[in-house]
Tab-separated table of C-alpha atoms in Angstrom:
chain	number	residue	atom	x	y	z
D	1	MET	CA	0.091	-0.044	0.065
D	2	ARG	CA	1.276	3.394	-0.952
D	3	PHE	CA	1.630	6.286	1.454
D	4	ASP	CA	3.073	9.761	2.005
D	5	PRO	CA	6.055	9.836	4.425
D	6	ALA	CA	5.204	11.869	7.459
D	7	ILE	CA	7.492	14.848	8.077
D	8	ALA	CA	8.161	16.319	11.248
D	9	LEU	CA	9.818	19.596	12.311
D	10	ILE	CA	11.481	19.923	15.704
D	11	ASP	CA	12.124	23.509	16.599
D	12	CYS	CA	13.758	24.240	19.960
D	13	ASN	CA	11.666	27.181	21.786
D	14	ASN	CA	13.366	30.662	22.239
D	15	PHE	CA	16.507	28.629	21.714
D	16	PHE	CA	19.290	30.945	22.927
D	17	VAL	CA	17.495	31.878	25.930
D	18	SER	CA	16.581	28.097	26.863
D	19	CYS	CA	20.357	27.394	26.632
D	20	GLU	CA	21.062	30.369	29.112
D	21	ARG	CA	18.498	28.755	31.445
D	22	VAL	CA	20.267	25.444	31.251
D	23	PHE	CA	23.271	26.866	32.547
D	24	ASP	CA	21.609	28.889	35.289
D	25	PRO	CA	18.381	27.794	36.419
D	26	ALA	CA	17.792	31.033	38.381
D	27	LEU	CA	16.813	32.343	35.032
D	28	LYS	CA	13.969	30.211	34.606
D	29	ASN	CA	11.166	32.488	36.030
D	30	ARG	CA	12.719	35.758	34.961
D	31	PRO	CA	12.324	37.475	31.864
D	32	VAL	CA	15.370	36.918	29.502
D	33	VAL	CA	17.029	38.433	26.422
D	34	VAL	CA	20.159	37.478	24.581
D	35	LEU	CA	21.773	40.043	22.677
D	36	SER	CA	23.947	39.770	19.304
D	37	HIS	CA	27.509	39.892	19.179
D	38	ASN	CA	28.649	43.337	20.679
D	39	ASP	CA	25.360	43.625	22.214
D	40	GLY	CA	23.726	45.402	19.349
D	41	CYS	CA	20.137	43.963	18.988
D	42	VAL	CA	17.964	41.471	20.646
D	43	ILE	CA	18.168	38.020	18.987
D	44	SER	CA	16.328	35.661	21.455
D	45	ARG	CA	13.480	36.424	23.710
D	46	SER	CA	11.646	34.638	26.609
D	47	ASN	CA	8.010	34.378	26.163
D	48	SER	CA	7.486	37.221	28.951
D	49	VAL	CA	9.795	39.459	26.876
D	50	LYS	CA	7.554	38.706	23.762
D	51	GLU	CA	4.533	39.892	25.671
D	52	MET	CA	6.330	43.275	26.573
D	53	GLY	CA	6.444	43.807	22.961
D	54	VAL	CA	9.833	43.640	22.447
D	55	LYS	CA	10.590	42.573	18.648
D	56	MET	CA	13.131	40.238	17.116
D	57	ALA	CA	16.297	42.091	16.037
D	58	GLN	CA	15.108	45.203	17.616
D	59	PRO	CA	18.068	47.489	18.891
D	60	PHE	CA	18.875	47.073	22.360
D	61	PHE	CA	18.950	50.756	23.319
D	62	GLU	CA	15.375	51.256	22.028
D	63	VAL	CA	14.250	48.625	24.782
D	64	LYS	CA	16.914	48.956	27.446
D	65	GLY	CA	14.754	51.022	29.780
D	66	LEU	CA	11.561	48.848	29.302
D	67	LEU	CA	13.811	45.642	30.061
D	68	GLU	CA	15.283	46.982	33.247
D	69	SER	CA	11.907	48.125	34.339
D	70	HIS	CA	10.803	44.332	34.243
D	71	ASN	CA	14.133	42.966	36.077
D	72	THR	CA	15.094	41.231	32.803
D	73	ALA	CA	18.256	39.370	32.562
D	74	VAL	CA	20.058	40.749	29.681
D	75	ILE	CA	22.856	38.389	28.312
D	76	SER	CA	25.686	38.579	25.552
D	77	SER	CA	25.405	35.583	23.160
D	78	ASN	CA	27.774	32.920	23.239
D	79	LEU	CA	27.406	31.180	19.827
D	80	SER	CA	29.988	28.537	20.226
D	81	VAL	CA	28.159	27.252	23.255
D	82	TYR	CA	24.754	27.428	21.583
D	83	CYS	CA	26.388	25.546	18.721
D	84	GLU	CA	27.457	22.773	21.144
D	85	ILE	CA	23.988	22.376	22.541
D	86	SER	CA	22.476	22.366	18.978
D	87	ARG	CA	24.910	19.599	17.948
D	88	GLU	CA	23.745	17.467	20.966
D	89	VAL	CA	20.123	17.983	20.180
D	90	MET	CA	20.670	16.844	16.685
D	91	ASN	CA	22.693	13.960	17.735
D	92	ILE	CA	19.769	12.679	19.807
D	93	VAL	CA	17.468	12.744	16.870
D	94	ARG	CA	20.002	11.059	14.501
D	95	GLU	CA	20.780	8.363	17.009
D	96	ASN	CA	17.282	7.578	17.133
D	97	LEU	CA	15.997	8.036	13.837
D	98	GLY	CA	19.457	7.737	11.885
D	99	SER	CA	21.345	10.381	9.959
D	100	ASN	CA	19.311	9.950	6.697
D	101	ALA	CA	16.100	10.877	8.252
D	102	VAL	CA	17.465	14.209	9.452
D	103	GLU	CA	17.587	17.499	7.626
D	104	VAL	CA	19.169	20.428	9.837
D	105	TYR	CA	17.530	23.627	8.552
D	106	SER	CA	18.943	25.973	10.998
D	107	ILE	CA	20.737	25.912	14.443
D	108	ASP	CA	17.489	25.370	16.212
D	109	GLU	CA	15.399	23.530	13.917
D	110	ALA	CA	15.200	20.106	11.808
D	111	PHE	CA	13.127	18.232	9.385
D	112	LEU	CA	12.516	14.772	10.015
D	113	ASP	CA	11.473	11.854	7.735
D	114	LEU	CA	9.170	9.805	9.939
D	115	GLY	CA	8.525	7.374	7.088
D	116	THR	CA	5.292	5.142	7.546
D	117	PRO	CA	2.703	7.461	9.290
D	118	ASP	CA	1.550	4.709	11.787
D	119	LYS	CA	3.029	5.697	15.082
D	120	THR	CA	3.911	9.466	14.399
D	121	THR	CA	2.218	10.910	17.480
D	122	GLU	CA	4.109	8.406	19.691
D	123	VAL	CA	7.356	9.233	17.928
D	124	GLY	CA	6.721	13.083	18.162
D	125	PHE	CA	6.087	13.012	22.064
D	126	HIS	CA	8.848	10.720	22.636
D	127	LEU	CA	11.554	12.650	20.481
D	128	LYS	CA	10.398	15.740	22.509
D	129	GLU	CA	10.781	14.216	25.863
D	130	ALA	CA	14.187	12.535	24.914
D	131	ILE	CA	15.786	15.857	24.001
D	132	GLU	CA	14.171	17.694	27.037
D	133	ALA	CA	15.414	14.952	29.683
D	134	SER	CA	18.943	14.910	28.020
D	135	THR	CA	19.467	18.575	27.346
D	136	GLY	CA	17.009	20.592	29.247
D	137	ILE	CA	15.955	22.403	25.988
D	138	PRO	CA	12.254	22.600	25.426
D	139	VAL	CA	11.069	21.919	21.992
D	140	SER	CA	8.048	21.868	19.938
D	141	VAL	CA	7.267	19.328	17.393
D	142	GLY	CA	4.912	19.487	14.538
D	143	ILE	CA	3.993	16.648	12.084
D	144	ALA	CA	1.976	16.754	8.833
D	145	LYS	CA	2.404	15.676	5.065
D	146	THR	CA	4.360	18.602	3.765
D	147	LYS	CA	7.188	20.975	4.956
D	148	THR	CA	4.646	23.954	4.931
D	149	LEU	CA	2.066	22.133	6.886
D	150	THR	CA	4.718	20.964	9.494
D	151	LYS	CA	5.912	24.462	9.951
D	152	LEU	CA	2.315	25.415	10.489
D	153	ALA	CA	1.678	22.675	12.967
D	154	ASN	CA	4.880	23.389	14.745
D	155	ASN	CA	3.755	27.168	15.296
D	156	LEU	CA	0.512	25.979	16.791
D	157	ALA	CA	1.987	23.531	18.984
D	158	LYS	CA	4.215	26.451	20.606
D	159	LYS	CA	1.039	28.520	21.165
D	160	SER	CA	-1.462	26.008	22.578
D	161	GLN	CA	-1.224	24.487	25.926
D	162	LYS	CA	-3.475	21.836	24.817
D	163	THR	CA	-1.178	20.403	22.352
D	164	ARG	CA	1.591	19.793	25.152
D	165	GLY	CA	4.140	21.159	22.673
D	166	MET	CA	3.414	18.423	19.878
D	167	LEU	CA	0.665	18.608	17.113
D	168	ASP	CA	0.327	15.916	14.696
D	169	LEU	CA	-1.699	17.049	11.485
D	170	TYR	CA	-0.833	14.049	9.368
D	171	ASP	CA	-4.613	12.901	8.184
D	172	SER	CA	-6.083	14.863	11.219
D	173	PRO	CA	-9.721	15.693	11.478
D	174	TYR	CA	-8.456	19.098	12.943
D	175	LEU	CA	-6.380	20.147	9.640
D	176	ASN	CA	-8.912	22.731	8.317
D	177	LEU	CA	-9.605	24.017	11.875
D	178	ALA	CA	-5.519	24.677	12.023
D	179	LEU	CA	-5.617	26.281	8.693
D	180	GLU	CA	-8.544	28.650	9.704
D	181	LYS	CA	-6.652	29.534	12.887
D	182	THR	CA	-3.371	30.459	11.002
D	183	PRO	CA	-3.194	34.071	9.793
D	184	VAL	CA	-1.798	34.386	6.162
D	185	GLY	CA	1.188	36.084	7.266
D	186	ASP	CA	2.325	33.349	9.572
D	187	ILE	CA	2.328	30.775	6.783
D	188	TRP	CA	6.059	29.596	5.829
D	189	GLY	CA	7.392	31.529	2.754
D	190	ILE	CA	4.797	34.077	2.437
D	191	GLY	CA	6.120	36.926	4.445
D	192	PRO	CA	4.837	40.578	5.352
D	193	LYS	CA	4.675	41.819	1.708
D	194	ASN	CA	2.971	38.709	0.121
D	195	ALA	CA	0.695	38.612	3.054
D	196	LYS	CA	-0.542	42.324	2.371
D	197	ARG	CA	-1.043	41.530	-1.164
D	198	LEU	CA	-3.193	38.368	-0.169
D	199	LYS	CA	-5.259	40.414	2.182
D	200	ASP	CA	-5.934	42.923	-0.353
D	201	VAL	CA	-7.930	40.280	-2.357
D	202	ASN	CA	-9.471	39.102	0.993
D	203	ILE	CA	-7.420	35.969	1.660
D	204	ASN	CA	-6.606	36.291	5.435
D	205	THR	CA	-6.021	32.788	6.615
D	206	ALA	CA	-4.197	29.578	5.581
D	207	LEU	CA	-7.433	27.918	4.810
D	208	ALA	CA	-8.592	30.582	2.447
D	209	LEU	CA	-5.216	30.449	0.799
D	210	SER	CA	-5.413	26.761	0.287
D	211	SER	CA	-8.978	26.988	-1.156
D	212	THR	CA	-7.608	29.450	-3.550
D	213	SER	CA	-6.726	28.405	-7.117
D	214	VAL	CA	-3.066	28.030	-7.905
D	215	GLU	CA	-3.297	30.143	-11.030
D	216	PHE	CA	-4.755	33.204	-9.135
D	217	VAL	CA	-2.111	33.173	-6.400
D	218	ARG	CA	0.688	32.790	-9.088
D	219	LYS	CA	-0.730	35.640	-10.633
D	220	HIS	CA	-0.917	37.700	-7.568
D	221	LEU	CA	2.445	36.354	-5.966
D	222	ASN	CA	4.950	34.125	-7.872
D	223	LEU	CA	5.568	30.659	-8.699
D	224	PHE	CA	6.632	29.951	-5.168
D	225	GLY	CA	3.215	31.403	-3.965
D	226	GLY	CA	1.437	28.486	-6.045
D	227	ARG	CA	3.966	25.831	-4.497
D	228	THR	CA	2.785	27.014	-0.976
D	229	VAL	CA	-1.046	26.491	-2.081
D	230	LEU	CA	-0.144	22.996	-3.098
D	231	GLU	CA	1.791	22.283	0.075
D	232	LEU	CA	-1.130	23.547	2.068
D	233	ARG	CA	-3.184	21.161	0.352
D	234	GLY	CA	-0.871	18.162	1.122
D	235	THR	CA	1.043	17.906	-2.098
D	236	LYS	CA	4.792	17.663	-1.475
D	237	CYS	CA	6.628	20.300	-3.362
D	238	ILE	CA	9.505	21.161	-1.240
D	239	PRO	CA	11.949	18.030	-1.101
D	240	PHE	CA	13.317	16.709	1.859
D	241	GLU	CA	17.028	17.477	1.844
D	242	ARG	CA	19.135	14.363	2.705
D	243	THR	CA	22.557	15.536	1.634
D	244	PHE	CA	24.251	18.853	2.077
D	245	ALA	CA	26.945	20.683	0.298
D	246	ASP	CA	30.422	20.254	1.473
D	247	LYS	CA	31.782	23.300	3.458
D	248	LYS	CA	34.013	25.525	1.571
D	249	SER	CA	35.467	27.336	4.756
D	250	ILE	CA	35.374	27.326	8.508
D	251	ALA	CA	35.871	30.623	10.368
D	252	HIS	CA	36.242	31.610	13.960
D	253	THR	CA	36.276	35.455	14.525
D	254	ARG	CA	35.672	37.633	17.454
D	255	SER	CA	35.821	41.459	18.638
D	256	PHE	CA	37.719	41.914	22.002
D	257	GLY	CA	35.833	43.442	24.847
D	258	ARG	CA	38.509	46.114	24.680
D	259	ALA	CA	41.184	47.259	22.261
D	260	ILE	CA	44.576	45.593	22.774
D	261	SER	CA	47.955	45.678	21.618
D	262	SER	CA	49.850	43.357	23.938
D	263	TYR	CA	51.765	40.770	21.681
D	264	THR	CA	51.028	37.961	24.214
D	265	GLU	CA	47.338	39.016	24.432
D	266	VAL	CA	46.797	39.062	20.441
D	267	LYS	CA	48.701	36.020	20.001
D	268	ASN	CA	46.907	33.935	22.574
D	269	ALA	CA	43.573	34.908	20.730
D	270	VAL	CA	44.758	34.105	17.442
D	271	LEU	CA	45.736	30.648	18.701
D	272	ASN	CA	42.618	30.146	20.751
D	273	PHE	CA	40.638	31.056	17.624
D	274	SER	CA	42.672	28.470	15.508
D	275	VAL	CA	41.980	25.708	18.158
D	276	ARG	CA	38.238	26.324	18.172
D	277	ALA	CA	38.107	26.514	14.154
D	278	VAL	CA	40.103	23.140	14.115
D	279	GLU	CA	37.646	21.665	16.622
D	280	ARG	CA	34.737	22.560	14.183
D	281	MET	CA	36.592	20.978	11.340
D	282	ARG	CA	37.277	17.669	13.211
D	283	ARG	CA	33.734	17.608	14.300
D	284	ASP	CA	32.840	17.495	10.492
D	285	GLY	CA	35.440	15.067	9.692
D	286	LEU	CA	37.399	17.579	7.631
D	287	ALA	CA	40.954	18.670	6.977
D	288	ALA	CA	42.496	22.059	5.632
D	289	LYS	CA	45.192	23.149	3.514
D	290	THR	CA	45.132	26.786	3.875
D	291	ILE	CA	44.430	29.288	6.887
D	292	THR	CA	43.963	32.930	6.605
D	293	VAL	CA	44.778	35.110	9.892
D	294	PHE	CA	43.357	38.721	9.948
D	295	LEU	CA	43.784	41.514	12.701
D	296	ARG	CA	41.740	44.638	12.813
D	297	THR	CA	41.605	47.793	14.777
D	298	ASN	CA	38.511	49.800	15.532
D	299	ARG	CA	37.085	50.699	12.204
D	300	PHE	CA	35.349	53.875	13.549
D	301	LYS	CA	38.692	55.487	14.240
D	302	ARG	CA	40.793	57.459	11.861
D	303	ASP	CA	43.905	54.997	12.075
D	304	TYR	CA	41.866	52.060	11.064
D	305	SER	CA	44.099	49.215	9.909
D	306	ALA	CA	42.918	45.863	8.635
D	307	GLN	CA	45.610	43.163	7.756
D	308	SER	CA	45.478	39.625	6.660
D	309	VAL	CA	47.784	37.053	5.486
D	310	LYS	CA	47.322	33.527	4.258
D	311	TYR	CA	49.610	30.224	4.729
D	312	ASN	CA	49.212	27.679	2.011
D	313	SER	CA	50.443	24.143	3.047
D	314	VAL	CA	51.695	21.342	0.832
D	315	TYR	CA	49.520	19.057	2.697
D	316	HIS	CA	46.182	18.904	4.252
D	317	SER	CA	45.943	18.562	8.151
D	318	ASP	CA	43.668	18.253	10.825
D	319	LEU	CA	45.918	18.451	13.741
D	320	LYS	CA	45.495	21.729	16.371
D	321	ASN	CA	49.419	21.732	16.866
D	322	GLU	CA	50.202	21.899	13.277
D	323	ILE	CA	47.561	24.254	12.129
D	324	ASN	CA	48.448	26.409	15.097
D	325	LYS	CA	52.042	26.605	13.675
D	326	TRP	CA	50.568	27.943	10.444
D	327	ALA	CA	48.370	30.339	12.401
D	328	LEU	CA	51.527	31.756	14.347
D	329	ALA	CA	53.566	32.246	11.343
D	330	CYS	CA	50.893	34.230	9.904
D	331	PHE	CA	50.345	36.262	13.052
D	332	GLU	CA	54.129	36.949	13.302
D	333	ARG	CA	54.037	38.590	9.512
D	334	ILE	CA	51.105	41.008	10.303
D	335	PHE	CA	51.169	42.016	14.011
D	336	GLU	CA	52.230	45.577	14.851
D	337	PRO	CA	52.849	46.342	18.515
D	338	ASP	CA	51.749	49.986	18.097
D	339	LEU	CA	48.325	49.404	16.829
D	340	GLN	CA	45.382	48.868	19.228
D	341	TYR	CA	43.570	45.633	17.809
D	342	LYS	CA	39.691	45.374	18.239
D	343	LYS	CA	39.211	42.150	16.234
D	344	ALA	CA	40.873	39.142	14.996
D	345	GLY	CA	39.933	35.910	13.142
D	346	ILE	CA	40.906	32.733	11.468
D	347	ILE	CA	39.494	31.119	8.302
D	348	LEU	CA	40.432	27.542	7.149
D	349	THR	CA	39.802	26.757	3.739
D	350	GLY	CA	40.824	24.209	1.066
D	351	LEU	CA	38.660	21.511	3.042
D	352	VAL	CA	38.578	17.983	2.178
D	353	LYS	CA	37.213	15.039	3.884
D	354	ALA	CA	39.939	13.935	6.546
D	355	ASP	CA	40.034	10.330	5.344
D	356	LEU	CA	40.597	11.497	1.684
D	357	MET	CA	43.924	13.404	2.491
D	358	SER	CA	46.874	12.460	0.456
D	359	ASN	CA	49.625	10.445	1.974
D	360	ARG	CA	52.794	12.674	3.082
D	361	LEU	CA	56.187	11.626	1.649
D	362	TYR	CA	57.909	12.683	4.785
D	363	GLU	CA	57.412	11.952	8.421
D	364	ARG	CA	54.198	10.214	7.675
D	365	ALA	CA	54.505	7.889	10.574
D	366	SER	CA	54.896	10.819	12.950
D	367	PHE	CA	51.835	12.325	11.305
D	368	GLU	CA	49.693	9.292	12.114
D	369	ARG	CA	50.738	9.187	15.607
D	370	TRP	CA	49.914	12.756	16.025
D	371	ARG	CA	46.424	12.041	14.584
D	372	TYR	CA	46.058	9.013	16.898
D	373	LEU	CA	46.893	11.133	19.877
D	374	ALA	CA	44.375	13.853	18.593
D	375	ASP	CA	41.402	11.479	18.515
D	376	VAL	CA	42.330	10.337	22.046
D	377	VAL	CA	42.213	13.992	23.184
D	378	ASP	CA	39.167	14.630	21.404
D	379	GLU	CA	37.515	11.851	23.211
D	380	LEU	CA	38.930	12.903	26.612
D	381	ASN	CA	37.512	16.444	25.941
D	382	TYR	CA	34.167	14.905	24.791
D	383	ARG	CA	33.657	13.027	27.955
D	384	TYR	CA	35.074	15.288	30.588
D	385	GLY	CA	34.461	18.902	28.936
D	386	ARG	CA	36.304	21.108	26.336
D	387	ASP	CA	40.092	21.971	27.318
D	388	THR	CA	40.339	19.271	29.927
D	389	VAL	CA	43.569	18.445	27.602
D	390	LYS	CA	44.626	20.992	25.563
D	391	LEU	CA	47.866	22.305	23.851
D	392	ALA	CA	50.303	23.986	26.373
D	393	SER	CA	51.122	26.948	23.946
D	394	VAL	CA	47.371	27.879	24.082
D	395	SER	CA	46.735	30.085	27.099
D	396	GLU	CA	43.397	31.232	28.624
D	397	LEU	CA	41.844	33.912	26.451
D	398	GLY	CA	42.052	37.559	27.720
D	399	ALA	CA	40.923	40.462	25.989
D	400	GLY	CA	37.890	41.021	28.273
D	401	GLN	CA	36.446	37.514	27.209
D	402	GLY	CA	35.888	36.068	30.697
D	403	SER	CA	36.437	32.389	31.195
D	404	HIS	CA	34.867	31.658	34.388
D	405	GLU	CA	31.419	31.307	32.865
D	406	PHE	CA	32.746	29.205	30.071
D	407	LYS	CA	34.070	26.782	32.563
D	408	ASN	CA	30.818	26.606	34.462
D	409	LYS	CA	29.089	25.726	31.020
D	410	ASN	CA	31.828	23.272	29.935
D	411	SER	CA	31.135	21.120	32.911
D	412	LYS	CA	27.316	21.545	32.165
D	413	MET	CA	27.911	20.219	28.587
D	414	THR	CA	29.644	17.169	29.899
D	415	GLU	CA	26.514	16.277	32.048
D	416	ILE	CA	24.268	16.882	28.973
D	417	ARG	CA	26.092	14.676	26.614
D	418	ARG	CA	26.213	11.761	29.624
D	419	GLN	CA	22.628	12.131	29.875
D	420	ARG	CA	21.945	11.892	26.161
D	421	ASP	CA	23.831	8.667	26.055
D	422	THR	CA	21.755	7.259	29.026
D	423	ASN	CA	18.400	8.327	27.386
D	424	THR	CA	19.101	7.203	23.765
D	425	SER	CA	19.195	3.601	24.558
D	426	GLU	CA	15.790	4.029	26.640
D	427	PHE	CA	14.164	5.683	23.783
D	428	ARG	CA	15.320	3.081	21.106
D	429	ARG	CA	13.880	0.281	23.210
D	430	PHE	CA	10.415	2.136	22.926
D	431	ILE	CA	10.672	2.475	19.303
């Protein structure tokens, strides 16, 4: 018997705020906002902050007084930590459904191919419970026949307490009711401008849009508008992406909390950034052949300086110690002691799969021993927390980048991973 595979969308609720609450439970009952890099604008809000009327991407200075009056916790973003938790969430899903059943859509969202639609509700609730039990991150789950309907179901699951955070609209008798309750502007892919055009012709809800002819919608919007109509009717038009393009580069850049000119401080920053970039690269099973190092002063001052230099290696490498030597060589070429540096960064390019690296003509045995040691270090840091074992040449990062908070989060990440390993086997037995 033929059937349409069920699609699910897992979306972490207020993701950056939820991450901060995992590390600091005292924030659970407080309004919380997370700010963009350099504290420019609001990029994540707790529900109570949304109720205040604070908008996504709103400049912080516009709402600073309002937030202070409500005793709101204001936190600078820590994207490296959020990425770590995102990976843990996605790993939980992969380990239970298989890598081929997961399409990572963003840092806090993933589409899932649930296959046969016979136990969708049970799978949805248990995935939700497994993620929340292992990571502490609350998630919403929407299930339907198409990606557009799945997005719609997920949005309703977030808003309605009756759903308990999981809404299954696959062949549901409540599908039309869900479409009727969804404003046309909330439909995935419509956007404010297209929503206004549709409202001008009296199409105000998802149900009204799904009942409109494809030709009419294409005339008023475009080809993609017609595709949305078909998706709302249950016809799959947006494919499930099981493969992803290989990464072309991996970068790690940061602005310093204050301008610095110390050789040691800037060097430590560059080497730390190199280590973090290589960690990301190794997690993806890649190796690099080229590194670019750049240093910049304050771009709002007259003596603005921006310098970069590239190192091209003969061989690919995925070793921290070797790539740090490349980074140090680049740093030595561009550092000027009289400048006040405000930003630095590392970019790794020439990426290939690590298992496809060409063999070295010289010191091949030594290189393989270092790779074996690197694998052991990765495992230790995975089990006991980042930087449990690290290069002696890399000091604690200064320049206004506090490390105390990071260490607390480091130990919490270890706890999350152990909890995930425990819960995964229990969930598999249920399935």
